[in-house]
Short mmCIF file of C-alpha atoms in Angstrom, two decimals:
data_model
loop_
_atom_site.label_atom_id
_atom_site.label_comp_id
_atom_site.label_asym_id
_atom_site.label_seq_id
_atom_site.Cartn_x
_atom_site.Cartn_y
_atom_site.Cartn_z
CA UNK A 29 0.00 0.00 0.00
CA UNK A 30 1.28 3.47 -0.93
CA UNK A 31 1.12 5.92 1.96
CA UNK A 32 2.03 9.61 1.97
CA UNK A 33 3.96 11.02 4.90
CA UNK A 34 2.10 13.79 6.74
CA UNK A 35 3.54 15.19 9.97
CA UNK A 36 0.71 17.67 10.55
CA UNK A 37 -2.97 16.99 9.91
CA UNK A 38 -4.43 20.14 8.37
CA UNK A 39 -7.90 19.02 7.36
CA UNK A 40 -7.97 16.89 4.21
CA UNK A 41 -5.40 14.51 2.82
CA UNK A 42 -6.41 12.69 -0.34
CA UNK A 43 -4.60 9.79 -1.92
CA UNK A 44 -5.35 8.87 -5.50
CA UNK A 45 -4.30 5.34 -6.42
CA UNK A 46 -2.37 4.73 -9.62
CA UNK A 47 -5.40 2.84 -10.93
CA UNK A 48 -7.79 5.80 -10.38
CA UNK A 49 -9.02 5.63 -13.98
CA UNK A 50 -10.38 2.15 -13.22
CA UNK A 51 -12.57 3.52 -10.45
CA UNK A 52 -15.09 5.34 -12.58
CA UNK A 53 -17.94 3.22 -11.23
CA UNK A 54 -18.96 2.39 -7.69
CA UNK A 55 -18.66 -1.32 -8.47
CA UNK A 56 -14.93 -0.94 -9.13
CA UNK A 57 -14.48 0.25 -5.56
CA UNK A 58 -15.09 -3.28 -4.30
CA UNK A 59 -12.09 -4.64 -6.16
CA UNK A 60 -8.96 -5.15 -4.07
CA UNK A 61 -7.48 -3.31 -2.32
CA UNK A 62 -10.30 -2.21 0.01
CA UNK A 63 -10.57 1.59 -0.20
CA UNK A 64 -10.67 3.18 3.28
CA UNK A 65 -11.43 6.78 4.29
CA UNK A 66 -10.49 8.01 7.79
CA UNK A 67 -12.69 10.77 9.28
CA UNK A 68 -11.94 12.64 12.51
CA UNK A 69 -10.09 15.52 14.11
CA UNK A 70 -7.33 13.73 16.02
CA UNK A 71 -4.07 13.59 13.99
CA UNK A 72 -2.78 10.78 16.21
CA UNK A 73 -5.75 8.60 15.26
CA UNK A 74 -5.11 9.28 11.58
CA UNK A 75 -1.44 8.48 12.08
CA UNK A 76 -2.30 5.20 13.80
CA UNK A 77 -4.78 4.20 11.09
CA UNK A 78 -2.21 5.08 8.42
CA UNK A 79 0.44 2.91 10.06
CA UNK A 80 -1.89 -0.05 10.59
CA UNK A 81 -3.27 -0.04 7.06
CA UNK A 82 0.21 0.39 5.64
CA UNK A 83 0.99 -3.13 6.82
CA UNK A 84 -2.03 -4.65 5.02
CA UNK A 85 -1.72 -5.63 1.35
CA UNK A 86 -5.46 -5.77 0.71
CA UNK A 87 -6.31 -2.25 1.96
CA UNK A 88 -5.62 1.27 0.73
CA UNK A 89 -6.07 4.51 2.67
CA UNK A 90 -7.62 6.92 0.16
CA UNK A 91 -8.03 9.94 2.43
CA UNK A 92 -7.87 11.55 5.87
CA UNK A 93 -10.61 14.09 6.49
CA UNK A 94 -11.43 16.37 9.43
CA UNK A 95 -15.05 16.28 10.55
CA UNK A 96 -15.71 19.91 9.52
CA UNK A 97 -14.47 19.30 5.98
CA UNK A 98 -16.39 16.04 5.76
CA UNK A 99 -19.67 17.97 5.79
CA UNK A 100 -18.93 19.62 2.44
CA UNK A 101 -16.48 17.36 0.63
CA UNK A 102 -17.30 15.40 -2.53
CA UNK A 103 -16.75 11.66 -2.58
CA UNK A 104 -16.61 11.11 -6.33
CA UNK A 105 -12.82 10.98 -6.51
CA UNK A 106 -12.51 8.82 -3.38
CA UNK A 107 -15.28 6.22 -3.63
CA UNK A 108 -14.41 4.62 -0.26
CA UNK A 109 -15.66 1.13 0.47
CA UNK A 110 -15.22 1.63 4.23
CA UNK A 111 -15.32 4.85 6.25
CA UNK A 112 -13.70 4.98 9.70
CA UNK A 113 -15.48 7.55 11.90
CA UNK A 114 -13.46 8.76 14.89
CA UNK A 115 -14.76 8.96 18.45
CA UNK A 116 -14.19 12.74 18.48
CA UNK A 117 -17.23 13.18 16.23
CA UNK A 118 -20.28 13.88 18.39
CA UNK A 119 -23.41 11.76 18.27
CA UNK A 120 -25.53 14.11 16.18
CA UNK A 121 -22.64 14.83 13.82
CA UNK A 122 -22.06 11.13 13.24
CA UNK A 123 -25.75 10.58 12.48
CA UNK A 124 -25.69 13.40 9.90
CA UNK A 125 -22.44 12.08 8.44
CA UNK A 126 -23.81 8.56 8.07
CA UNK A 127 -26.99 9.90 6.47
CA UNK A 128 -24.91 11.93 4.01
CA UNK A 129 -22.78 8.93 3.11
CA UNK A 130 -25.82 6.74 2.57
CA UNK A 131 -27.51 9.35 0.41
CA UNK A 132 -24.39 9.48 -1.76
CA UNK A 133 -23.93 5.72 -1.85
CA UNK A 134 -26.05 3.26 0.15
CA UNK A 135 -23.35 0.63 -0.30
CA UNK A 136 -20.63 2.38 1.70
CA UNK A 137 -19.77 0.78 5.06
CA UNK A 138 -19.15 2.77 8.25
CA UNK A 139 -17.11 1.70 11.27
CA UNK A 140 -17.34 3.85 14.39
CA UNK A 141 -14.14 4.01 16.44
CA UNK A 142 -15.51 4.71 19.91
CA UNK A 143 -13.89 5.57 23.21
CA UNK A 144 -16.82 3.90 25.01
CA UNK A 145 -18.94 1.29 23.27
CA UNK A 146 -22.11 1.71 25.27
CA UNK A 147 -22.56 5.47 25.18
CA UNK A 148 -25.41 7.20 23.40
CA UNK A 149 -23.11 8.52 20.65
CA UNK A 150 -22.21 4.99 19.63
CA UNK A 151 -25.78 3.77 19.87
CA UNK A 152 -27.01 6.65 17.72
CA UNK A 153 -24.41 5.83 15.08
CA UNK A 154 -25.33 2.13 15.08
CA UNK A 155 -29.04 2.97 14.89
CA UNK A 156 -28.32 5.40 12.05
CA UNK A 157 -26.76 2.64 9.97
CA UNK A 158 -23.12 2.18 11.00
CA UNK A 159 -21.98 -1.34 10.15
CA UNK A 160 -19.35 -1.72 12.84
CA UNK A 161 -18.12 -0.48 16.18
CA UNK A 162 -14.57 -0.77 17.45
CA UNK A 163 -13.28 0.55 20.75
CA UNK A 164 -10.25 2.81 20.33
CA UNK A 165 -8.36 0.59 22.77
CA UNK A 166 -8.86 -2.37 20.39
CA UNK A 167 -7.94 -0.61 17.13
CA UNK A 168 -4.41 -1.99 16.95
CA UNK A 169 -5.58 -5.58 17.38
CA UNK A 170 -8.83 -5.59 15.43
CA UNK A 171 -8.95 -2.77 12.84
CA UNK A 172 -7.96 -4.89 9.84
CA UNK A 173 -10.43 -7.63 10.79
CA UNK A 174 -13.20 -5.05 11.24
CA UNK A 175 -12.55 -3.52 7.81
CA UNK A 176 -12.52 -6.91 6.06
CA UNK A 177 -15.70 -7.96 7.87
CA UNK A 178 -17.80 -4.92 6.96
CA UNK A 179 -16.36 -4.80 3.43
CA UNK A 180 -17.69 -8.34 2.94
CA UNK A 181 -21.19 -7.16 3.83
CA UNK A 182 -21.30 -8.33 7.44
CA UNK A 183 -21.40 -6.38 10.69
CA UNK A 184 -18.52 -6.09 13.13
CA UNK A 185 -18.88 -5.13 16.79
CA UNK A 186 -15.92 -6.13 18.93
CA UNK A 187 -16.54 -8.06 22.12
CA UNK A 188 -16.05 -5.16 24.52
CA UNK A 189 -18.32 -2.90 22.48
CA UNK A 190 -21.02 -5.57 22.25
CA UNK A 191 -21.00 -6.07 26.01
CA UNK A 192 -21.24 -2.34 26.72
CA UNK A 193 -24.01 -1.90 24.15
CA UNK A 194 -26.04 -4.72 25.70
CA UNK A 195 -25.59 -3.27 29.17
CA UNK A 196 -26.59 0.21 28.05
CA UNK A 197 -29.68 -1.13 26.27
CA UNK A 198 -30.93 -2.49 29.58
CA UNK A 199 -30.94 0.98 31.13
CA UNK A 200 -34.01 3.11 30.74
CA UNK A 201 -33.32 5.90 28.25
CA UNK A 202 -34.00 9.52 29.02
CA UNK A 203 -36.99 10.92 27.17
CA UNK A 204 -36.68 13.98 24.94
CA UNK A 205 -37.98 16.42 27.57
CA UNK A 206 -35.69 14.91 30.23
CA UNK A 207 -32.70 15.42 27.93
CA UNK A 208 -33.83 19.00 27.40
CA UNK A 209 -33.98 19.55 31.17
CA UNK A 210 -30.54 17.99 31.63
CA UNK A 211 -29.10 20.30 28.95
CA UNK A 212 -30.50 23.31 30.80
CA UNK A 213 -29.10 22.02 34.09
CA UNK A 214 -25.71 21.67 32.37
CA UNK A 215 -26.02 25.29 31.22
CA UNK A 216 -26.28 26.33 34.87
CA UNK A 217 -30.00 27.09 34.92
CA UNK A 218 -31.91 26.99 38.21
CA UNK A 219 -35.24 25.16 38.42
CA UNK A 220 -37.17 28.42 38.15
CA UNK A 221 -35.29 29.39 34.98
CA UNK A 222 -35.80 25.93 33.48
CA UNK A 223 -39.52 26.09 34.24
CA UNK A 224 -39.74 29.50 32.54
CA UNK A 225 -37.89 28.30 29.40
CA UNK A 226 -40.02 25.16 29.12
CA UNK A 227 -43.27 26.93 30.01
CA UNK A 228 -43.96 24.63 32.93
CA UNK A 229 -43.85 24.72 36.74
CA UNK A 230 -40.94 24.35 39.14
CA UNK A 231 -42.64 21.29 40.60
CA UNK A 232 -42.68 19.62 37.18
CA UNK A 233 -39.00 20.46 36.70
CA UNK A 234 -38.19 18.92 40.09
CA UNK A 235 -40.02 15.75 39.03
CA UNK A 236 -38.04 15.63 35.79
CA UNK A 237 -34.76 16.01 37.66
CA UNK A 238 -35.75 13.29 40.12
CA UNK A 239 -36.42 10.92 37.21
CA UNK A 240 -33.14 11.89 35.55
CA UNK A 241 -31.15 11.18 38.71
CA UNK A 242 -32.85 7.80 39.07
CA UNK A 243 -32.30 6.72 35.45
CA UNK A 244 -28.66 7.80 35.46
CA UNK A 245 -28.02 6.54 39.00
CA UNK A 246 -26.67 10.00 39.77
CA UNK A 247 -26.21 11.39 43.27
CA UNK A 248 -27.00 15.01 42.38
CA UNK A 249 -27.50 17.45 39.49
CA UNK A 250 -23.79 17.92 38.78
CA UNK A 251 -23.21 14.18 38.81
CA UNK A 252 -26.09 13.76 36.34
CA UNK A 253 -24.50 16.32 34.00
CA UNK A 254 -21.12 14.57 34.18
CA UNK A 255 -22.75 11.22 33.39
CA UNK A 256 -24.82 12.76 30.61
CA UNK A 257 -21.75 14.22 28.90
CA UNK A 258 -19.68 11.05 29.37
CA UNK A 259 -22.38 8.89 27.82
CA UNK A 260 -23.07 11.28 24.97
CA UNK A 261 -26.63 12.00 26.11
CA UNK A 262 -25.91 15.72 25.96
CA UNK A 263 -23.14 17.59 24.17
CA UNK A 264 -20.34 19.30 26.06
CA UNK A 265 -21.21 22.85 27.00
CA UNK A 266 -20.42 25.29 29.77
CA UNK A 267 -21.82 24.42 33.17
CA UNK A 268 -22.36 28.07 33.97
CA UNK A 269 -24.81 30.40 32.25
#
């Protein structure tokens, strides 16, 4: 596999294979080597993926793309068979990215590289159509296997991810209004302010918070916010107004 050297990740790195003229159709993409696109904002992750794929004869890294550029880039010249989506992409961003990929080409396969297999970000990506999930701690050992598996049309969820996903599925999910309340708590809003923003009463807000603490097994409001951010239930934002 031909790999370019890149010491600094600046946004987009594209690699056109010598046989690019043979890739005028989507079907050609499925010929060997497997064409892989790496998406994310961490240059170390891209570097690791580059090194791992460089040792595989049946895979070719066709591009490294930052999440911001991914929103607007064109895939015609890349035609990836497998897209690796980094754990630094938030849950809602990954859902939009997967939808965009599928609208361009329903046949493309997506593997989510997750820091925690059972969090809401990962579950959203799987529900949105991702074909695989690999914990970042298992990338070195299982990345090549994951790529070959999804490229063959099957799903790949490594053992640790599968266990965490099953455990998280057994927990009662927060409802939309409860997530909204938790976001406002994370923004530093008092119950009175939350009630005003949601056009409800302080008593109702207190009931929502009580349910949130119970579902998340949190000891207090701050603990609930920490858990919510860690699990990807809410996005990171300032805890003060």
